[in-house]
Amino acid sequence: MNQLQGYEKIRQVRENEKKDAQLKFQEATAEFEKHASHLYDLLKKKEKIEESYKQSLSDKSQIETIKSYHQYLDFLMPTIVNVQKKADRARKYMDQVQEYVTEHYIEVKKIEKIINKKEQQYKQLEDKKDLMLMDDVSIRKYLEK
């Protein structure tokens, strides 16, 4: 039974590591979602500006209006590229942390499987001892008669 306590301590340590990994994953997911949402908003803005730009070209609007749309698009593109890179890095990190979580989950399952096997072995040993004791008691009672 002392052996089981050792395995139980190992399982507890692995379980704590798994929980820490899950917290890291949640943080990484939140960071990715933040960057992805920002990127989405920028792309929506770009889409609206492009639509307005095309509309102003077809309406033969003032040159200043067309120029301002074009300048805003030129300003927006580097920001979009930068946020895209941040989102990609955040996604990559999130995927790495997901693998880390999966590894720890597997480790916890392995330890739990070992503990279950040891418990079954211990139970079988106890059952065998009980049977031998009952046999011994039966033999003694028989011999007393």
PDB file of C-alpha atoms in Angstrom:
ATOM      1  CA  MET A   1       0.000   0.000   0.000  1.00  0.00           C
ATOM      2  CA  ASN A   2       2.990   2.306   0.580  1.00  0.00           C
ATOM      3  CA  GLN A   3       3.853   1.840  -3.058  1.00  0.00           C
ATOM      4  CA  LEU A   4       0.409   3.159  -3.991  1.00  0.00           C
ATOM      5  CA  GLN A   5       0.972   6.270  -1.913  1.00  0.00           C
ATOM      6  CA  GLY A   6       4.139   6.978  -3.899  1.00  0.00           C
ATOM      7  CA  TYR A   7       2.263   6.590  -7.167  1.00  0.00           C
ATOM      8  CA  GLU A   8      -0.529   8.757  -5.803  1.00  0.00           C
ATOM      9  CA  LYS A   9       1.969  11.535  -5.042  1.00  0.00           C
ATOM     10  CA  ILE A  10       3.356  11.256  -8.572  1.00  0.00           C
ATOM     11  CA  ARG A  11      -0.171  11.426  -9.967  1.00  0.00           C
ATOM     12  CA  GLN A  12      -0.890  14.526  -7.898  1.00  0.00           C
ATOM     13  CA  VAL A  13       2.260  16.238  -9.206  1.00  0.00           C
ATOM     14  CA  ARG A  14       1.348  15.316 -12.796  1.00  0.00           C
ATOM     15  CA  GLU A  15      -2.210  16.517 -12.235  1.00  0.00           C
ATOM     16  CA  ASN A  16      -0.907  19.887 -10.998  1.00  0.00           C
ATOM     17  CA  GLU A  17       1.376  20.151 -14.037  1.00  0.00           C
ATOM     18  CA  LYS A  18      -1.614  19.381 -16.271  1.00  0.00           C
ATOM     19  CA  LYS A  19      -3.686  22.102 -14.605  1.00  0.00           C
ATOM     20  CA  ASP A  20      -0.865  24.607 -15.053  1.00  0.00           C
ATOM     21  CA  ALA A  21      -0.611  23.642 -18.708  1.00  0.00           C
ATOM     22  CA  GLN A  22      -4.364  24.087 -19.121  1.00  0.00           C
ATOM     23  CA  LEU A  23      -4.146  27.577 -17.609  1.00  0.00           C
ATOM     24  CA  LYS A  24      -1.341  28.435 -20.022  1.00  0.00           C
ATOM     25  CA  PHE A  25      -3.491  27.168 -22.860  1.00  0.00           C
ATOM     26  CA  GLN A  26      -6.407  29.331 -21.787  1.00  0.00           C
ATOM     27  CA  GLU A  27      -4.125  32.364 -21.657  1.00  0.00           C
ATOM     28  CA  ALA A  28      -2.658  31.530 -25.076  1.00  0.00           C
ATOM     29  CA  THR A  29      -6.149  31.084 -26.495  1.00  0.00           C
ATOM     30  CA  ALA A  30      -7.260  34.440 -25.096  1.00  0.00           C
ATOM     31  CA  GLU A  31      -4.179  36.124 -26.572  1.00  0.00           C
ATOM     32  CA  PHE A  32      -4.828  34.544 -29.960  1.00  0.00           C
ATOM     33  CA  GLU A  33      -8.495  35.545 -29.869  1.00  0.00           C
ATOM     34  CA  LYS A  34      -7.505  39.120 -29.041  1.00  0.00           C
ATOM     35  CA  HIS A  35      -5.158  39.339 -32.049  1.00  0.00           C
ATOM     36  CA  ALA A  36      -7.575  37.508 -34.332  1.00  0.00           C
ATOM     37  CA  SER A  37     -10.438  39.833 -33.384  1.00  0.00           C
ATOM     38  CA  HIS A  38      -8.256  42.873 -33.993  1.00  0.00           C
ATOM     39  CA  LEU A  39      -7.243  41.469 -37.376  1.00  0.00           C
ATOM     40  CA  TYR A  40     -10.875  40.773 -38.230  1.00  0.00           C
ATOM     41  CA  ASP A  41     -11.853  44.345 -37.350  1.00  0.00           C
ATOM     42  CA  LEU A  42      -9.034  45.752 -39.483  1.00  0.00           C
ATOM     43  CA  LEU A  43      -9.981  43.576 -42.423  1.00  0.00           C
ATOM     44  CA  LYS A  44     -13.606  44.668 -42.135  1.00  0.00           C
ATOM     45  CA  LYS A  45     -12.459  48.311 -42.127  1.00  0.00           C
ATOM     46  CA  LYS A  46     -10.283  47.655 -45.154  1.00  0.00           C
ATOM     47  CA  GLU A  47     -13.180  46.006 -46.950  1.00  0.00           C
ATOM     48  CA  LYS A  48     -15.472  48.975 -46.239  1.00  0.00           C
ATOM     49  CA  ILE A  49     -12.843  51.497 -47.348  1.00  0.00           C
ATOM     50  CA  GLU A  50     -12.170  49.540 -50.539  1.00  0.00           C
ATOM     51  CA  GLU A  51     -15.879  49.475 -51.260  1.00  0.00           C
ATOM     52  CA  SER A  52     -16.143  53.222 -50.676  1.00  0.00           C
ATOM     53  CA  TYR A  53     -13.026  53.745 -52.794  1.00  0.00           C
ATOM     54  CA  LYS A  54     -14.512  51.770 -55.685  1.00  0.00           C
ATOM     55  CA  GLN A  55     -17.805  53.607 -55.287  1.00  0.00           C
ATOM     56  CA  SER A  56     -16.078  56.988 -55.378  1.00  0.00           C
ATOM     57  CA  LEU A  57     -14.170  55.981 -58.514  1.00  0.00           C
ATOM     58  CA  SER A  58     -17.376  55.040 -60.296  1.00  0.00           C
ATOM     59  CA  ASP A  59     -19.216  58.158 -59.045  1.00  0.00           C
ATOM     60  CA  LYS A  60     -16.413  60.429 -60.224  1.00  0.00           C
ATOM     61  CA  SER A  61     -16.076  61.939 -56.769  1.00  0.00           C
ATOM     62  CA  GLN A  62     -13.660  64.654 -55.856  1.00  0.00           C
ATOM     63  CA  ILE A  63      -9.982  63.876 -56.150  1.00  0.00           C
ATOM     64  CA  GLU A  64      -9.435  64.684 -52.457  1.00  0.00           C
ATOM     65  CA  THR A  65     -11.952  62.034 -51.399  1.00  0.00           C
ATOM     66  CA  ILE A  66     -10.361  59.404 -53.612  1.00  0.00           C
ATOM     67  CA  LYS A  67      -6.916  60.411 -52.397  1.00  0.00           C
ATOM     68  CA  SER A  68      -7.954  60.156 -48.738  1.00  0.00           C
ATOM     69  CA  TYR A  69      -9.356  56.649 -49.276  1.00  0.00           C
ATOM     70  CA  HIS A  70      -6.143  55.607 -50.995  1.00  0.00           C
ATOM     71  CA  GLN A  71      -3.968  57.097 -48.234  1.00  0.00           C
ATOM     72  CA  TYR A  72      -6.021  55.376 -45.555  1.00  0.00           C
ATOM     73  CA  LEU A  73      -5.640  52.045 -47.382  1.00  0.00           C
ATOM     74  CA  ASP A  74      -1.888  52.617 -47.622  1.00  0.00           C
ATOM     75  CA  PHE A  75      -1.831  53.361 -43.910  1.00  0.00           C
ATOM     76  CA  LEU A  76      -3.995  50.344 -43.035  1.00  0.00           C
ATOM     77  CA  MET A  77      -2.051  47.689 -44.965  1.00  0.00           C
ATOM     78  CA  PRO A  78       1.146  47.655 -42.797  1.00  0.00           C
ATOM     79  CA  THR A  79      -1.032  47.547 -39.682  1.00  0.00           C
ATOM     80  CA  ILE A  80      -2.922  44.566 -41.083  1.00  0.00           C
ATOM     81  CA  VAL A  81       0.327  42.772 -41.947  1.00  0.00           C
ATOM     82  CA  ASN A  82       1.696  43.455 -38.451  1.00  0.00           C
ATOM     83  CA  VAL A  83      -1.442  42.208 -36.704  1.00  0.00           C
ATOM     84  CA  GLN A  84      -1.500  39.171 -39.019  1.00  0.00           C
ATOM     85  CA  LYS A  85       2.035  38.285 -37.886  1.00  0.00           C
ATOM     86  CA  LYS A  86       1.036  38.690 -34.250  1.00  0.00           C
ATOM     87  CA  ALA A  87      -2.010  36.472 -34.781  1.00  0.00           C
ATOM     88  CA  ASP A  88       0.126  33.840 -36.515  1.00  0.00           C
ATOM     89  CA  ARG A  89       2.659  33.852 -33.666  1.00  0.00           C
ATOM     90  CA  ALA A  90      -0.149  33.630 -31.113  1.00  0.00           C
ATOM     91  CA  ARG A  91      -1.707  30.707 -33.018  1.00  0.00           C
ATOM     92  CA  LYS A  92       1.639  28.912 -33.191  1.00  0.00           C
ATOM     93  CA  TYR A  93       2.190  29.407 -29.465  1.00  0.00           C
ATOM     94  CA  MET A  94      -1.370  28.261 -28.727  1.00  0.00           C
ATOM     95  CA  ASP A  95      -0.757  25.081 -30.764  1.00  0.00           C
ATOM     96  CA  GLN A  96       2.492  24.412 -28.878  1.00  0.00           C
ATOM     97  CA  VAL A  97       0.761  24.837 -25.549  1.00  0.00           C
ATOM     98  CA  GLN A  98      -2.035  22.517 -26.737  1.00  0.00           C
ATOM     99  CA  GLU A  99       0.581  19.824 -27.429  1.00  0.00           C
ATOM    100  CA  TYR A 100       2.034  20.466 -23.966  1.00  0.00           C
ATOM    101  CA  VAL A 101      -1.428  20.006 -22.413  1.00  0.00           C
ATOM    102  CA  THR A 102      -1.954  16.798 -24.382  1.00  0.00           C
ATOM    103  CA  GLU A 103       1.394  15.390 -23.208  1.00  0.00           C
ATOM    104  CA  HIS A 104       0.524  16.097 -19.577  1.00  0.00           C
ATOM    105  CA  TYR A 105      -2.932  14.610 -19.993  1.00  0.00           C
ATOM    106  CA  ILE A 106      -1.330  11.429 -21.340  1.00  0.00           C
ATOM    107  CA  GLU A 107       1.123  11.345 -18.428  1.00  0.00           C
ATOM    108  CA  VAL A 108      -1.705  11.619 -15.892  1.00  0.00           C
ATOM    109  CA  LYS A 109      -3.606   8.814 -17.641  1.00  0.00           C
ATOM    110  CA  LYS A 110      -0.497   6.602 -17.588  1.00  0.00           C
ATOM    111  CA  ILE A 111      -0.034   7.120 -13.852  1.00  0.00           C
ATOM    112  CA  GLU A 112      -3.736   6.482 -13.211  1.00  0.00           C
ATOM    113  CA  LYS A 113      -3.514   3.264 -15.202  1.00  0.00           C
ATOM    114  CA  ILE A 114      -0.489   2.147 -13.163  1.00  0.00           C
ATOM    115  CA  ILE A 115      -2.316   2.994  -9.913  1.00  0.00           C
ATOM    116  CA  ASN A 116      -5.382   1.012 -11.018  1.00  0.00           C
ATOM    117  CA  LYS A 117      -3.208  -1.997 -11.884  1.00  0.00           C
ATOM    118  CA  LYS A 118      -1.439  -1.821  -8.526  1.00  0.00           C
ATOM    119  CA  GLU A 119      -4.770  -1.526  -6.702  1.00  0.00           C
ATOM    120  CA  GLN A 120      -6.082  -4.591  -8.529  1.00  0.00           C
ATOM    121  CA  GLN A 121      -2.923  -6.521  -7.704  1.00  0.00           C
ATOM    122  CA  TYR A 122      -3.206  -5.489  -4.063  1.00  0.00           C
ATOM    123  CA  LYS A 123      -6.883  -6.483  -3.959  1.00  0.00           C
ATOM    124  CA  GLN A 124      -6.106  -9.848  -5.546  1.00  0.00           C
ATOM    125  CA  LEU A 125      -3.346 -10.423  -2.999  1.00  0.00           C
ATOM    126  CA  GLU A 126      -5.697  -9.534  -0.134  1.00  0.00           C
ATOM    127  CA  ASP A 127      -8.397 -11.830  -1.553  1.00  0.00           C
ATOM    128  CA  LYS A 128      -5.859 -14.641  -1.840  1.00  0.00           C
ATOM    129  CA  LYS A 129      -4.761 -14.075   1.767  1.00  0.00           C
ATOM    130  CA  ASP A 130      -8.395 -14.127   2.905  1.00  0.00           C
ATOM    131  CA  LEU A 131      -9.009 -17.394   1.042  1.00  0.00           C
ATOM    132  CA  MET A 132      -5.895 -18.975   2.535  1.00  0.00           C
ATOM    133  CA  LEU A 133      -6.948 -17.833   6.013  1.00  0.00           C
ATOM    134  CA  MET A 134     -10.424 -19.257   5.512  1.00  0.00           C
ATOM    135  CA  ASP A 135      -8.927 -22.524   4.277  1.00  0.00           C
ATOM    136  CA  ASP A 136      -6.667 -22.645   7.320  1.00  0.00           C
ATOM    137  CA  VAL A 137      -9.609 -21.998   9.668  1.00  0.00           C
ATOM    138  CA  SER A 138     -11.669 -24.676   7.892  1.00  0.00           C
ATOM    139  CA  ILE A 139      -8.859 -27.220   8.178  1.00  0.00           C
ATOM    140  CA  ARG A 140      -8.391 -26.496  11.892  1.00  0.00           C
ATOM    141  CA  LYS A 141     -12.132 -26.836  12.554  1.00  0.00           C
ATOM    142  CA  TYR A 142     -12.188 -30.111  10.647  1.00  0.00           C
ATOM    143  CA  LEU A 143      -9.219 -31.463  12.581  1.00  0.00           C
ATOM    144  CA  GLU A 144     -10.825 -30.435  15.907  1.00  0.00           C
ATOM    145  CA  LYS A 145     -13.825 -32.647  15.256  1.00  0.00           C
TER     146      LYS A 145
END
